XYZ file of C-alpha atoms in Angstrom:
665
model
C -22.467 -5.801 -70.534
C -21.647 -8.055 -67.570
C -23.547 -7.580 -64.334
C -21.968 -7.216 -60.926
C -22.836 -10.860 -60.326
C -20.988 -11.843 -63.487
C -17.906 -9.949 -62.369
C -18.003 -11.471 -58.889
C -18.581 -14.934 -60.317
C -15.343 -14.612 -62.261
C -13.562 -14.530 -58.888
C -15.518 -17.549 -57.689
C -14.791 -19.526 -60.838
C -11.065 -18.769 -60.884
C -10.773 -19.529 -57.180
C -12.480 -22.896 -57.283
C -10.680 -23.849 -60.516
C -7.232 -22.974 -59.164
C -7.800 -24.797 -55.890
C -9.116 -27.837 -57.752
C -6.125 -27.916 -60.109
C -3.689 -27.565 -57.226
C -5.605 -30.183 -55.215
C -4.986 -27.833 -52.306
C -6.235 -24.518 -50.994
C -9.212 -22.613 -49.631
C -12.072 -21.823 -52.009
C -14.630 -20.839 -49.362
C -13.468 -17.333 -48.418
C -12.882 -16.100 -51.999
C -16.309 -17.359 -53.054
C -17.945 -15.798 -50.019
C -16.208 -12.420 -50.276
C -16.320 -12.056 -54.064
C -19.220 -9.592 -54.028
C -17.488 -7.361 -51.474
C -14.267 -7.439 -53.484
C -16.094 -6.584 -56.700
C -17.677 -3.449 -55.278
C -14.503 -2.325 -53.519
C -12.165 -2.836 -56.446
C -14.434 -1.572 -59.201
C -15.996 1.401 -57.424
C -13.433 2.578 -54.864
C -9.903 1.160 -55.109
C -7.318 3.675 -56.304
C -4.501 1.729 -57.908
C -2.576 1.341 -61.131
C -1.976 -2.221 -62.342
C 0.825 -0.927 -64.571
C 2.655 0.584 -61.598
C 2.044 -1.439 -58.431
C 4.526 0.764 -56.539
C 2.746 4.080 -57.127
C 3.192 5.940 -53.850
C -0.386 7.196 -53.400
C -2.189 3.963 -54.242
C -4.732 2.476 -51.886
C -3.476 -0.565 -49.994
C -5.429 -3.818 -49.990
C -4.683 -6.586 -47.493
C -6.165 -10.069 -47.303
C -5.607 -10.723 -43.604
C -7.369 -14.079 -43.903
C -4.520 -15.013 -46.216
C -5.665 -18.579 -46.813
C -8.171 -16.950 -49.192
C -5.279 -15.942 -51.446
C -7.053 -16.896 -54.660
C -9.338 -13.924 -54.160
C -6.284 -11.641 -54.298
C -4.764 -13.405 -57.286
C -8.091 -13.334 -59.132
C -8.423 -9.593 -58.508
C -4.881 -8.870 -59.638
C -5.246 -10.981 -62.774
C -8.635 -9.578 -63.747
C -7.743 -5.921 -63.184
C -4.626 -6.094 -65.313
C -1.566 -6.710 -63.143
C 1.355 -8.732 -64.462
C -0.163 -11.985 -63.316
C -1.094 -14.064 -66.362
C -3.542 -16.943 -66.316
C -0.687 -19.452 -66.374
C 0.279 -18.252 -62.908
C -3.237 -18.888 -61.625
C -3.051 -22.373 -63.109
C 0.197 -22.822 -61.147
C -1.433 -21.898 -57.847
C 0.544 -23.263 -54.889
C 3.279 -24.694 -57.124
C 7.007 -24.208 -56.629
C 8.328 -20.837 -57.880
C 4.918 -19.624 -59.059
C 3.728 -16.063 -58.480
C 0.682 -17.496 -56.730
C 1.949 -19.080 -53.498
C -0.430 -20.685 -51.014
C -0.651 -17.477 -48.988
C 0.015 -13.980 -50.359
C 3.712 -13.151 -50.130
C 5.293 -9.731 -50.482
C 7.815 -9.735 -53.321
C 6.341 -12.711 -55.190
C 3.250 -11.199 -56.746
C 2.870 -7.685 -58.206
C 0.166 -5.915 -56.210
C 0.488 -7.942 -53.001
C 1.215 -5.442 -50.222
C 2.184 -7.754 -47.369
C 2.612 -11.410 -46.502
C -0.380 -12.851 -44.696
C -1.243 -16.249 -43.340
C -0.768 -16.165 -39.557
C -4.231 -14.854 -38.791
C -4.630 -11.352 -37.438
C -1.253 -10.111 -38.565
C -2.506 -8.740 -41.881
C -5.034 -6.702 -39.907
C -2.224 -5.364 -37.692
C -0.123 -4.658 -40.824
C -3.073 -2.664 -42.125
C -3.167 -0.601 -38.937
C 0.540 0.115 -39.475
C -0.026 1.139 -43.098
C -2.882 3.429 -42.121
C -0.686 4.990 -39.437
C 2.088 5.514 -41.994
C -0.380 7.196 -44.359
C -1.703 9.484 -41.644
C 1.777 10.444 -40.454
C 3.138 11.056 -43.956
C 0.095 13.169 -44.777
C 0.642 15.264 -41.667
C 4.330 15.692 -42.475
C 4.063 16.467 -46.181
C 0.583 17.711 -47.122
C 0.104 21.450 -47.303
C -2.938 23.591 -47.980
C -4.122 22.855 -51.495
C -1.605 20.033 -51.903
C -2.801 16.650 -50.615
C -0.109 14.455 -52.132
C -0.630 11.742 -49.502
C -4.279 10.735 -49.602
C -5.048 7.035 -49.767
C -6.945 4.319 -47.934
C -5.993 1.009 -46.417
C -8.587 -1.711 -46.958
C -8.406 -4.979 -45.029
C -10.364 -8.197 -45.447
C -10.477 -10.144 -42.182
C -12.253 -13.283 -41.038
C -13.439 -14.760 -37.772
C -9.989 -16.222 -37.152
C -8.317 -12.816 -37.444
C -10.638 -11.405 -34.800
C -10.160 -14.376 -32.482
C -6.397 -13.815 -32.438
C -5.245 -11.595 -29.583
C -3.230 -9.408 -31.925
C -6.491 -8.067 -33.353
C -7.251 -6.542 -29.947
C -3.776 -5.027 -29.609
C -3.761 -3.404 -33.040
C -7.411 -2.394 -33.311
C -7.452 -0.824 -29.852
C -4.548 1.415 -30.810
C -6.066 2.169 -34.227
C -9.116 3.591 -32.488
C -7.019 5.648 -30.081
C -5.010 7.141 -32.962
C -8.105 7.866 -35.035
C -6.961 6.157 -38.234
C -9.854 7.355 -40.352
C -8.551 5.961 -43.639
C -8.502 2.386 -42.403
C -11.546 0.347 -43.502
C -11.842 -3.283 -42.418
C -14.324 -5.750 -43.873
C -15.233 -8.456 -41.393
C -16.247 -11.634 -43.199
C -18.846 -12.899 -40.745
C -19.585 -16.303 -42.247
C -19.797 -18.194 -38.962
C -17.398 -20.920 -40.122
C -13.801 -21.840 -39.282
C -11.774 -24.996 -39.789
C -13.427 -26.851 -36.928
C -16.946 -25.955 -38.016
C -19.520 -23.442 -36.822
C -17.810 -20.814 -34.666
C -20.770 -20.308 -32.356
C -19.237 -23.012 -30.165
C -16.113 -20.920 -29.458
C -16.603 -17.383 -30.798
C -19.664 -15.516 -29.593
C -18.245 -12.003 -29.206
C -20.490 -9.057 -29.969
C -18.106 -7.758 -32.598
C -19.874 -4.438 -33.319
C -19.889 -3.516 -29.627
C -16.287 -4.637 -29.270
C -15.160 -2.272 -32.011
C -17.375 0.524 -30.755
C -15.509 0.188 -27.463
C -12.222 0.610 -29.354
C -13.488 3.912 -30.746
C -14.203 2.615 -34.246
C -16.990 3.551 -36.621
C -19.055 0.395 -37.009
C -21.329 -0.475 -39.933
C -23.167 -3.593 -38.721
C -25.376 -6.138 -40.394
C -24.343 -5.632 -44.017
C -25.462 -8.288 -46.492
C -22.140 -9.305 -48.028
C -23.914 -10.447 -51.200
C -25.888 -7.222 -51.769
C -23.782 -4.896 -53.917
C -25.865 -1.822 -53.132
C -25.593 -2.439 -49.385
C -21.847 -2.988 -49.655
C -21.402 0.219 -51.637
C -23.426 2.225 -49.133
C -21.359 0.788 -46.267
C -18.077 1.743 -47.935
C -19.362 5.249 -48.607
C -20.324 5.547 -44.950
C -16.863 4.378 -43.926
C -15.108 6.854 -46.187
C -17.307 9.660 -44.882
C -16.090 9.019 -41.310
C -12.676 10.699 -41.254
C -11.834 10.601 -37.536
C -12.325 6.904 -36.831
C -11.318 3.648 -38.471
C -14.278 1.736 -39.853
C -15.258 -1.906 -39.611
C -17.943 -3.119 -41.998
C -19.525 -6.278 -40.619
C -20.551 -8.347 -43.634
C -22.745 -11.385 -43.273
C -21.647 -13.816 -45.973
C -22.025 -17.438 -46.977
C -18.734 -19.307 -47.183
C -18.385 -21.108 -50.508
C -21.251 -19.037 -51.964
C -22.789 -20.743 -54.980
C -21.850 -24.294 -54.090
C -25.133 -26.246 -53.830
C -23.865 -28.808 -51.323
C -20.922 -27.159 -49.571
C -21.871 -23.491 -49.205
C -22.237 -22.439 -45.596
C -20.213 -25.416 -44.396
C -16.649 -25.910 -43.205
C -16.287 -28.475 -45.994
C -15.756 -25.535 -48.389
C -13.187 -23.849 -46.162
C -9.907 -25.602 -46.809
C -10.298 -28.236 -49.498
C -11.130 -28.398 -53.214
C -14.834 -28.595 -53.982
C -14.375 -31.534 -56.352
C -15.133 -31.703 -60.078
C -18.760 -32.699 -59.625
C -19.489 -29.940 -57.130
C -17.718 -27.371 -59.306
C -19.952 -28.346 -62.234
C -23.031 -27.932 -60.048
C -21.718 -24.585 -58.786
C -21.209 -23.309 -62.319
C -24.769 -24.266 -63.091
C -26.200 -22.596 -60.007
C -24.215 -19.396 -60.609
C -25.092 -19.341 -64.297
C -21.385 -19.371 -65.171
C -21.359 -21.025 -68.576
C -17.611 -21.034 -69.153
C -14.960 -23.698 -68.811
C -12.129 -23.955 -66.288
C -9.910 -20.857 -66.270
C -12.036 -19.348 -69.037
C -12.985 -15.663 -68.701
C -15.056 -14.072 -71.477
C -13.847 -10.816 -73.030
C -16.712 -8.718 -71.729
C -15.922 -9.811 -68.155
C -12.259 -8.925 -68.647
C -13.346 -5.502 -69.943
C -15.611 -5.044 -66.938
C -12.661 -5.648 -64.610
C -9.828 -3.959 -66.531
C -8.411 -1.150 -64.365
C -5.367 -0.232 -66.431
C -6.715 2.933 -68.070
C -8.493 4.075 -64.919
C -5.356 3.432 -62.892
C -3.145 5.233 -65.399
C -5.435 8.242 -65.287
C -5.447 8.268 -61.483
C -1.671 8.189 -61.283
C -1.340 10.830 -64.013
C -3.670 13.104 -62.072
C -1.554 12.594 -58.953
C 1.646 13.261 -60.925
C 0.246 16.583 -62.112
C -0.623 17.498 -58.554
C 2.836 16.463 -57.391
C 4.430 18.714 -60.038
C 2.415 21.615 -58.654
C 3.541 20.615 -55.165
C 7.158 20.662 -56.363
C 6.807 24.254 -57.497
C 5.102 25.364 -54.303
C 7.247 23.355 -51.861
C 10.461 22.235 -53.606
C 12.324 21.140 -50.477
C 9.435 19.038 -49.174
C 8.943 17.503 -52.607
C 12.611 16.529 -52.838
C 12.405 14.959 -49.391
C 9.233 13.067 -50.361
C 10.911 11.717 -53.477
C 13.927 10.586 -51.486
C 12.031 8.976 -48.618
C 8.879 7.628 -50.204
C 9.475 7.132 -53.909
C 13.174 6.256 -54.078
C 13.515 5.000 -50.488
C 17.051 6.349 -50.267
C 19.058 7.543 -47.266
C 20.410 11.096 -47.156
C 23.523 11.283 -49.320
C 25.754 12.172 -46.380
C 24.380 9.602 -43.952
C 27.255 7.102 -44.157
C 29.926 9.762 -43.677
C 28.159 11.335 -40.696
C 27.474 7.941 -39.150
C 31.128 6.905 -39.491
C 32.194 10.160 -37.867
C 29.866 9.453 -34.949
C 31.309 5.950 -34.530
C 34.807 7.465 -34.364
C 33.609 9.966 -31.759
C 32.204 7.155 -29.630
C 35.529 5.369 -29.738
C 37.510 8.523 -28.972
C 35.348 9.408 -25.951
C 35.497 5.850 -24.517
C 32.608 6.475 -22.129
C 31.549 3.709 -19.768
C 27.777 3.192 -19.881
C 25.046 0.584 -20.341
C 24.676 -0.294 -23.991
C 21.012 0.787 -23.809
C 22.314 4.298 -23.024
C 24.820 4.006 -25.849
C 21.871 3.088 -28.052
C 20.054 6.272 -27.018
C 23.123 8.299 -27.955
C 23.069 6.633 -31.381
C 19.378 7.426 -31.788
C 20.113 11.053 -30.835
C 22.893 11.269 -33.425
C 21.036 9.535 -36.243
C 17.653 11.093 -35.500
C 19.094 14.525 -36.269
C 20.083 13.436 -39.791
C 17.203 11.042 -40.542
C 13.809 12.763 -40.680
C 12.298 9.408 -41.663
C 13.330 7.800 -38.362
C 10.217 6.739 -36.449
C 10.457 5.119 -33.035
C 8.291 3.462 -30.464
C 8.241 1.268 -27.401
C 5.805 -1.171 -25.835
C 5.301 0.917 -22.682
C 8.976 0.771 -21.757
C 10.363 3.986 -23.193
C 11.995 4.962 -19.904
C 13.718 1.586 -19.653
C 14.466 0.950 -23.308
C 15.743 4.547 -23.647
C 14.117 5.125 -27.016
C 12.946 8.720 -26.651
C 15.464 11.314 -27.826
C 15.422 15.099 -27.748
C 13.706 15.289 -31.133
C 10.989 12.744 -30.356
C 7.435 13.947 -30.894
C 4.503 11.650 -30.125
C 2.033 10.730 -32.859
C -1.499 11.415 -31.645
C -5.010 11.342 -33.041
C -4.978 15.116 -33.281
C -1.427 15.514 -34.607
C 0.174 12.688 -36.578
C 3.176 14.714 -37.747
C 5.401 13.281 -35.013
C 7.967 10.498 -35.085
C 7.253 8.443 -31.975
C 4.514 5.895 -31.269
C 3.475 5.074 -27.738
C 2.441 1.486 -28.430
C 1.354 0.613 -24.911
C 1.786 -2.943 -23.644
C 1.412 -4.439 -27.099
C 4.663 -6.161 -28.112
C 3.053 -8.336 -30.785
C 0.857 -5.558 -32.111
C 3.801 -3.154 -32.197
C 5.981 -5.529 -34.185
C 3.238 -6.350 -36.701
C 2.379 -2.669 -37.076
C 6.056 -2.002 -37.713
C 5.848 -4.477 -40.585
C 2.957 -2.499 -42.034
C 4.676 0.866 -41.570
C 7.882 -0.330 -43.217
C 6.071 -2.104 -46.055
C 4.121 1.096 -46.695
C 7.303 3.122 -47.113
C 8.479 6.543 -45.985
C 9.886 5.548 -42.600
C 12.741 3.700 -40.938
C 11.080 2.295 -37.838
C 12.561 1.102 -34.569
C 10.424 -0.492 -31.892
C 11.554 -1.570 -28.445
C 10.790 -3.863 -25.557
C 12.728 -6.072 -23.137
C 14.472 -8.964 -24.868
C 12.446 -11.347 -22.709
C 9.216 -10.081 -24.237
C 10.333 -10.696 -27.772
C 8.514 -13.974 -27.116
C 5.196 -12.149 -27.266
C 6.135 -10.657 -30.637
C 7.993 -13.626 -32.069
C 5.799 -14.382 -35.063
C 5.721 -10.770 -36.247
C 9.517 -10.603 -35.948
C 9.709 -13.756 -38.046
C 7.340 -12.238 -40.602
C 9.588 -9.177 -40.824
C 12.501 -11.415 -41.792
C 10.321 -13.442 -44.166
C 9.195 -10.254 -45.920
C 12.728 -8.795 -45.974
C 11.545 -5.662 -44.181
C 14.369 -3.589 -42.654
C 12.760 -2.988 -39.283
C 14.965 -2.241 -36.300
C 13.933 -4.251 -33.248
C 15.484 -2.803 -30.098
C 15.725 -5.200 -27.156
C 17.128 -4.124 -23.794
C 17.650 -5.892 -20.465
C 19.447 -8.602 -22.341
C 20.420 -11.245 -19.765
C 20.530 -12.373 -16.154
C 22.225 -8.997 -15.647
C 18.659 -7.687 -15.572
C 18.814 -8.743 -11.929
C 16.124 -8.519 -9.291
C 13.116 -8.994 -11.550
C 14.114 -12.627 -11.695
C 13.929 -15.394 -14.287
C 10.544 -14.265 -15.646
C 12.352 -11.209 -16.983
C 15.749 -12.747 -17.738
C 16.163 -13.990 -21.314
C 18.164 -17.158 -21.871
C 17.167 -18.765 -25.167
C 16.215 -15.569 -26.981
C 19.552 -14.749 -28.619
C 19.626 -18.258 -30.067
C 16.077 -17.864 -31.354
C 16.883 -14.593 -33.075
C 20.133 -15.873 -34.555
C 18.353 -18.951 -35.880
C 15.919 -16.758 -37.821
C 16.869 -16.578 -41.506
C 17.535 -13.124 -42.953
C 17.888 -11.461 -39.555
C 20.890 -9.409 -38.399
C 21.421 -9.823 -34.666
C 23.705 -7.554 -32.613
C 24.781 -7.642 -28.974
C 27.349 -4.846 -28.649
C 29.817 -4.476 -25.795
C 30.162 -0.670 -25.770
C 29.248 2.584 -27.513
C 31.422 2.099 -30.617
C 29.957 -1.332 -31.306
C 26.478 0.036 -30.592
C 26.862 2.931 -33.018
C 28.120 0.533 -35.695
C 25.144 -1.748 -35.136
C 22.764 1.180 -35.505
C 24.471 2.406 -38.672
C 24.260 -0.963 -40.383
C 20.665 -1.468 -39.230
C 19.678 1.862 -40.779
C 21.501 0.996 -44.007
C 19.832 -2.409 -44.358
C 17.372 -2.546 -47.220
C 16.313 -6.176 -47.287
C 16.441 -7.585 -43.764
C 15.526 -6.572 -40.223
C 17.952 -6.066 -37.373
C 17.667 -7.055 -33.728
C 19.776 -4.786 -31.524
C 20.238 -6.258 -28.058
C 21.406 -4.019 -25.218
C 22.321 -4.257 -21.549
C 20.718 -2.696 -18.519
C 23.957 -2.688 -16.535
C 26.967 -0.451 -17.124
C 29.720 -1.590 -19.495
C 33.307 -0.345 -19.848
C 34.510 1.153 -23.126
C 37.121 -0.847 -25.051
C 40.471 0.249 -26.431
C 40.637 -0.082 -30.234
C 42.742 0.966 -33.178
C 41.128 2.559 -36.225
C 41.381 -0.793 -37.992
C 39.560 -2.522 -35.152
C 36.797 0.079 -35.227
C 36.299 -0.591 -38.942
C 36.303 -4.336 -38.308
C 33.296 -4.108 -35.985
C 31.131 -3.980 -39.107
C 32.281 -7.509 -39.986
C 30.454 -8.905 -36.983
C 33.496 -10.422 -35.280
C 37.050 -9.177 -34.941
C 40.226 -9.501 -32.889
C 39.921 -7.178 -29.906
C 43.070 -8.274 -28.060
C 45.894 -10.474 -29.317
C 49.207 -12.041 -28.460
C 52.520 -12.430 -30.270
C 52.445 -15.273 -32.755
C 49.759 -17.932 -32.877
C 47.501 -18.048 -29.804
C 47.165 -21.134 -27.655
C 43.569 -20.345 -26.858
C 40.888 -18.067 -28.304
C 38.287 -16.458 -26.065
C 35.218 -15.057 -27.790
C 32.414 -13.068 -26.205
C 29.579 -10.598 -26.770
C 28.009 -7.700 -24.919
C 28.520 -7.483 -21.178
C 30.751 -10.569 -21.168
C 33.497 -8.995 -23.275
C 34.960 -7.117 -20.285
C 35.382 -10.146 -17.949
C 36.692 -12.127 -20.920
C 39.406 -9.523 -21.436
C 40.238 -9.751 -17.730
C 40.458 -13.520 -18.076
C 42.894 -13.060 -20.942
C 45.099 -10.886 -18.724
C 45.064 -13.570 -16.016
C 46.098 -16.208 -18.524
C 48.749 -13.961 -20.047
C 50.274 -13.431 -16.615
C 50.642 -17.214 -16.447
C 52.544 -17.228 -19.721
C 49.660 -18.290 -21.939
C 49.179 -16.836 -25.419
C 45.599 -15.622 -25.666
C 43.437 -13.986 -28.313
C 40.153 -12.259 -27.470
C 37.530 -11.981 -30.189
C 34.578 -9.664 -29.802
C 31.626 -11.100 -31.697
C 28.869 -8.448 -31.578
C 27.062 -10.024 -34.537
C 27.544 -13.721 -35.251
C 25.110 -13.382 -38.139
C 27.312 -10.841 -39.905
C 30.483 -12.728 -39.067
C 28.993 -15.794 -40.720
C 28.549 -13.744 -43.916
C 32.245 -12.967 -44.146
C 34.578 -14.841 -46.462
C 36.372 -17.952 -45.230
C 39.713 -16.158 -45.432
C 38.665 -13.472 -42.959
C 36.964 -15.977 -40.672
C 40.167 -18.005 -40.571
C 42.193 -14.885 -39.775
C 40.041 -14.275 -36.722
C 39.518 -17.921 -35.765
C 42.445 -19.878 -37.252
C 41.622 -23.533 -37.785
C 44.905 -24.522 -36.197
C 43.763 -23.209 -32.815
C 41.272 -25.696 -31.420
C 41.297 -24.512 -27.803
C 38.407 -22.059 -27.833
C 35.993 -20.691 -25.230
C 32.717 -18.884 -25.971
C 31.360 -16.586 -23.268
C 27.815 -15.247 -23.289
C 25.105 -14.933 -20.650
C 22.678 -16.842 -22.837
C 22.105 -20.366 -24.133
C 25.314 -21.719 -25.586
C 24.411 -24.320 -28.196
C 24.848 -22.009 -31.199
C 28.411 -21.218 -30.196
C 29.455 -24.802 -30.843
C 29.764 -24.085 -34.570
C 32.836 -21.995 -33.686
C 34.135 -24.323 -30.974
C 34.191 -27.783 -32.486
C 34.603 -30.813 -30.268
C 37.559 -29.371 -28.383
C 36.024 -26.075 -27.280
C 34.104 -25.064 -24.158
C 31.422 -22.572 -23.220
C 30.726 -20.283 -20.325
C 27.062 -19.881 -21.053
C 23.654 -20.714 -19.595
C 21.743 -23.964 -19.800
C 19.276 -23.068 -17.028
C 16.918 -20.214 -16.284
C 18.155 -17.384 -14.093
C 17.409 -16.414 -10.515
C 16.175 -13.378 -8.650
C 18.939 -11.254 -7.196
C 21.301 -8.411 -7.941
C 22.681 -8.544 -11.449
C 26.302 -8.565 -10.316
C 25.648 -11.373 -7.869
C 23.936 -13.423 -10.563
C 26.838 -12.988 -12.939
C 29.171 -14.358 -10.289
C 26.774 -17.155 -9.346
C 26.519 -18.381 -12.935
C 30.241 -18.182 -13.588
C 30.570 -15.043 -15.695
C 33.763 -13.962 -13.955
C 37.287 -13.526 -15.198
C 38.450 -16.275 -12.869
C 35.951 -18.846 -14.112
C 36.514 -17.959 -17.758
C 40.284 -18.339 -17.253
C 39.770 -21.637 -15.423
C 37.592 -22.920 -18.275
C 40.266 -21.948 -20.801
C 43.004 -23.637 -18.781
C 41.018 -26.866 -18.782
C 41.529 -26.994 -22.550
C 45.314 -26.493 -22.464
């Protein structure tokens, strides 16, 4: 019968062997945290290796994602579909064991981690999702949502500012089923952290409102078990277990040193480590009794079967709730009538032709879709009144009552976006989160991670340009549309009126494998005239809004608030006898996905005189313009002044657009 040390040493051996074979990686954290992982996974983790998607499983996150071999070792040993050959292919192209854990590559990996601190914030989001789902679906005698989120985090995670944003809110919301293990090994890449990280971490988390278990020996299984039990017993607060560990534990010459952090130990040191640990097995060799000690397949099957029985009882007691749970959480499907109702709303928007800021049009879309989407969860980074993200059915999620559908994130753009990733990865919600477009910069890496993970978040960005006005260039985005459009697997929308806005919202809700950025104006915008065919064409990202007889001499294309003056410019040119086409391009990313035939219908190759108009940086428009086109865009920062005055100052007028077009003819 293997001891706990034997089981933990299996993690250490696999980790140092895989890193050595790859000639790349981080053995130190897996070796240092192996004892913690052994206790957690063998004594507490509720999961089923044969069904990694089981809805009520516990979630495990390695926020210090460079220690990925710990995760892969755990998944392999407990029985997930991760054979030894994949561990031998650690960090190799197309393996299931990439350098950092990646959602979608490896069965059992819950989120992509690597940028430090974000896994911790994802965990806060998952714990929030669990608490909210439990409040929405659990009924007396029927706790069908009842699982924990466990996070491993290192010094680097806690140094990152996002840890403050997310952990502060976790305490406020009382996320009692979130348990974080702080790997306090005193080492980072540059060496001993005492030269740059001297925070009193227990007091810091006490100040957040967390339950703190300090001073745990991370190599004492009994102490670790007692700490986890204490954390699980505290139901009203998240828990951080501060574990003192030795990085690279077991290595005679490199343990406790940064030399074990991010490089292979070397064959000689590995041999010495095996000897010191008493691990008498070759590279990638795990004895049968150790495999048996780790195997979680039968235990996991029994746990899921027990839950299934309870869910069947829940079905009988609460059939409507059970059907909704199956749709939202298990199948992750939209209501069957969503598309039809959404299309009807888009038609209504077009028929009403109301002039309004697109942020207000966005609110109307939220109102319409919120009524038919109980899974819609919203939030804003302390800008709800400006972003217009609270609708009549919004109910705040609080520590005392998590059954709501709206999160007051506070001034935490980065934390909000990373928490959204956790909420969406958890399942059960379609989440939108809002801030000013300018402050997407604060959240940029979490937005990128959303696209990397193929998570269908909805990022709502208002105050989209110099039209923001008096707040000045600190609040006026210029390069941000280009940044978003350059992000792979990201849908980006900048609608010009309510019909385009409603279409953007519909497609964002329907996305299953990519996020959407919906960009809206502060200032009022006029509604556009459209035929039914034009309304349908909005969904293609770009379409002909106004046309001439025969082939145009010049094509004007625009987005958002610049569509209206571009149409006026077309009228001015038409009065001079010019043949002009106006193309509304609310989503260049979707237009680029269309077939070449459609793209050529909208932008015929024969017409080389083209002008792109957008109150943002113009470089990305050149792919539509070629060498003969021109832009009315921005290549400077804005100024402080009234929005209308700024638009005139920077040339976003019908007269200047027409003049620019004439220069090409």
